[in-house]
């Protein structure tokens, strides 16, 4: 897997590697193990998805009165 | 059901209407779900998504009418999650998510909130797995670019 392919797979499957199809998951794990730039791409994407998830979680007050996304 | 409706619509009143509508339908027509078809959760998500899209269309239509409803009040109560992670930043991300096209937004919410697989999302939306992936790719790419752009200006 190349960095470009990793980027494509992140956009398709998201940042949780355990939810990827087996071949892509294995290839991604191999890439990030030996490539610091790829590892940073993965951690940046996980942080990006975390921000989305946090933005989508209704707070207690939002659950009662307003909405997150 | 209400969580997805709330996240999609951005309006408590709409989310409550959708939730009530879905459960009344389930109460009146318990046979609406066919056990031989899609899994119950997939079918239920599909019902909720369709209601969300219908409600959004009705809201857009009402906004063009002369006696359109007043907007929901802004949530100004303390929000611990937002406060910890940067309230303004999360508010901006929420705004960006709401600006996505409907189907991209639904696909993203199903992936992030519902933790549904791409195949499930395709089934819920009545499209192929590949088409669901394309919705997710566009949604994530757009959001990532907008967030980067925003961070670059700060």
XYZ file of C-alpha atoms in Angstrom:
223
model
C 0.000 0.000 0.000
C 1.225 3.509 -0.811
C 0.478 6.715 1.085
C -2.041 7.722 -1.583
C -3.783 4.371 -1.255
C -3.817 4.790 2.515
C -5.440 8.203 2.089
C -8.083 6.744 -0.235
C -8.807 3.893 2.168
C -9.112 6.279 5.132
C -11.709 8.293 3.239
C -13.594 5.125 2.272
C -13.466 3.140 5.511
C -12.677 5.699 8.211
C -9.915 5.746 10.802
C -10.742 2.536 12.691
C -8.504 -0.043 11.051
C -10.265 -2.925 12.810
C -13.348 -2.141 10.707
C -11.491 -2.275 7.389
C -11.571 -5.297 5.086
C -8.766 -7.702 6.009
C -6.433 -7.159 2.986
C -6.524 -3.343 3.255
C -6.134 -3.530 7.038
C -3.063 -5.738 6.841
C -1.499 -3.570 4.125
C -2.166 -0.380 6.093
C -0.684 -1.808 9.295
C 2.439 -2.828 7.404
C 2.772 0.635 5.861
C 2.343 2.650 9.078
C 4.753 0.351 10.894
C 7.629 1.358 8.639
C 6.617 4.831 7.453
C 6.408 7.701 9.942
C 4.601 9.955 7.451
C 1.930 7.304 6.895
C 1.620 6.807 10.653
C 1.068 10.561 11.035
C -1.567 10.459 8.267
C -3.428 7.786 10.211
C -3.211 9.581 13.568
C -4.294 12.878 11.963
C -7.280 11.133 10.414
C -8.252 9.546 13.734
C -8.111 13.014 15.356
C -10.226 14.415 12.529
C -12.868 11.702 13.022
C -12.766 12.259 16.766
C -13.625 15.926 16.194
C -16.550 14.903 13.990
C -17.774 12.390 16.570
C -17.554 14.959 19.362
C -19.398 17.509 17.256
C -22.163 14.949 16.680
C -22.621 13.830 20.288
C -25.556 15.652 21.849
C -24.686 17.271 25.160
C -27.204 16.825 27.994
C -28.679 20.229 27.341
C -28.667 19.638 23.602
C -30.499 16.352 24.058
C -33.232 18.296 25.801
C -33.322 21.508 23.800
C -31.138 21.805 20.765
C -29.099 19.659 18.427
C -25.475 18.878 17.624
C -25.186 18.392 13.865
C -33.842 6.978 16.737
C -34.005 10.400 18.345
C -30.218 10.779 18.378
C -29.970 10.311 14.627
C -32.987 12.553 13.989
C -31.553 15.215 16.290
C -28.118 15.101 14.691
C -29.522 15.192 11.181
C -32.172 17.865 11.564
C -30.535 20.205 14.053
C -33.988 20.930 15.491
C -35.431 19.444 18.670
C -39.019 19.845 17.485
C -38.299 17.988 14.244
C -36.411 15.223 16.081
C -39.318 14.784 18.501
C -41.821 14.682 15.630
C -39.752 12.106 13.738
C -39.278 9.932 16.838
C -42.974 10.012 17.671
C -43.940 9.367 14.069
C -41.636 6.330 13.828
C -42.810 4.756 17.084
C -46.489 5.393 16.380
C -45.988 3.705 13.011
C -44.281 0.736 14.739
C -47.132 0.531 17.265
C -49.839 0.649 14.624
C -48.113 -1.550 12.086
C -45.916 -4.060 13.920
C -45.872 -6.152 10.757
C -44.290 -3.324 8.725
C -40.881 -4.943 9.182
C -40.526 -8.126 7.191
C -38.419 -10.645 9.116
C -37.265 -12.169 5.835
C -35.881 -8.868 4.552
C -33.282 -6.499 5.976
C -32.199 -6.742 9.626
C -34.554 -4.857 11.948
C -31.946 -2.204 12.823
C -31.156 -1.599 9.132
C -34.855 -1.286 8.337
C -35.436 1.038 11.312
C -32.529 3.302 10.281
C -33.993 3.393 6.764
C -37.375 4.510 8.144
C -35.733 7.202 10.296
C -33.554 8.468 7.427
C -36.581 8.739 5.115
C -38.513 10.628 7.796
C -35.528 12.953 8.353
C -35.262 13.780 4.651
C -39.051 14.347 4.368
C -39.008 16.582 7.428
C -36.081 18.592 6.032
C -37.987 19.119 2.789
C -41.078 20.259 4.679
C -38.967 22.657 6.734
C -37.398 24.122 3.586
C -40.862 24.545 2.087
C -42.194 26.240 5.245
C -39.260 28.643 5.224
C -40.553 29.999 1.898
C -44.033 30.606 3.264
C -44.975 34.051 4.593
C -45.849 32.754 8.070
C -42.891 30.428 8.456
C -42.060 29.243 11.946
C -39.606 31.024 14.207
C -36.172 29.406 14.495
C -35.446 27.202 17.489
C -33.729 29.036 20.345
C -29.948 28.858 20.452
C -28.574 26.422 22.989
C -26.674 28.648 25.424
C -26.453 26.213 28.328
C -22.988 25.115 29.530
C -21.760 22.205 27.453
C -18.999 20.233 29.145
C -17.902 18.271 26.061
C -17.621 21.396 23.952
C -15.885 23.277 26.734
C -13.227 20.592 27.099
C -12.465 20.148 23.408
C -12.866 23.743 22.353
C -16.447 24.932 22.160
C -15.917 27.200 19.191
C -14.075 24.571 17.195
C -16.827 21.991 17.715
C -19.483 24.541 16.813
C -17.661 25.203 13.549
C -17.407 21.473 12.803
C -21.150 21.104 13.500
C -21.856 23.929 11.102
C -19.710 22.272 8.422
C -21.504 18.937 8.903
C -24.899 20.599 8.600
C -23.754 22.255 5.371
C -23.098 18.868 3.713
C -25.629 17.600 1.148
C -28.369 15.516 2.828
C -27.249 12.071 1.705
C -23.596 12.739 2.538
C -24.657 13.971 5.985
C -26.829 10.917 6.629
C -24.060 8.551 5.488
C -21.549 10.276 7.754
C -23.888 10.258 10.765
C -24.659 6.585 10.248
C -20.915 5.839 10.104
C -19.918 8.050 13.036
C -22.944 7.857 15.337
C -24.460 4.561 14.306
C -21.089 2.863 13.628
C -22.728 1.206 10.629
C -20.622 -0.516 7.972
C -20.494 0.851 4.420
C -22.658 -2.083 3.308
C -25.270 -1.275 5.979
C -25.264 2.395 4.999
C -25.856 1.406 1.381
C -28.728 -0.837 2.435
C -30.288 1.861 4.637
C -30.080 4.457 1.869
C -31.179 2.023 -0.828
C -27.923 2.365 -2.782
C -24.937 0.115 -3.484
C -22.058 -0.255 -1.039
C -19.812 1.520 -3.554
C -22.205 4.458 -3.809
C -22.333 4.670 0.008
C -18.516 4.728 0.057
C -18.511 7.576 -2.440
C -20.887 9.583 -0.225
C -18.571 9.000 2.733
C -15.452 9.866 0.700
C -16.983 13.167 -0.432
C -18.268 14.023 3.045
C -14.950 13.270 4.771
C -12.883 14.975 2.077
C -15.017 18.123 2.204
C -14.926 18.298 5.988
C -11.191 17.635 6.170
C -10.470 20.381 3.650
C -12.760 22.857 5.390
C -11.259 22.134 8.798
C -7.714 22.495 7.421
C -8.709 25.717 5.705
C -10.214 27.037 8.938
C -7.139 26.079 10.977
C -4.921 27.745 8.387
C -6.691 31.068 8.863
C -6.353 31.002 12.662
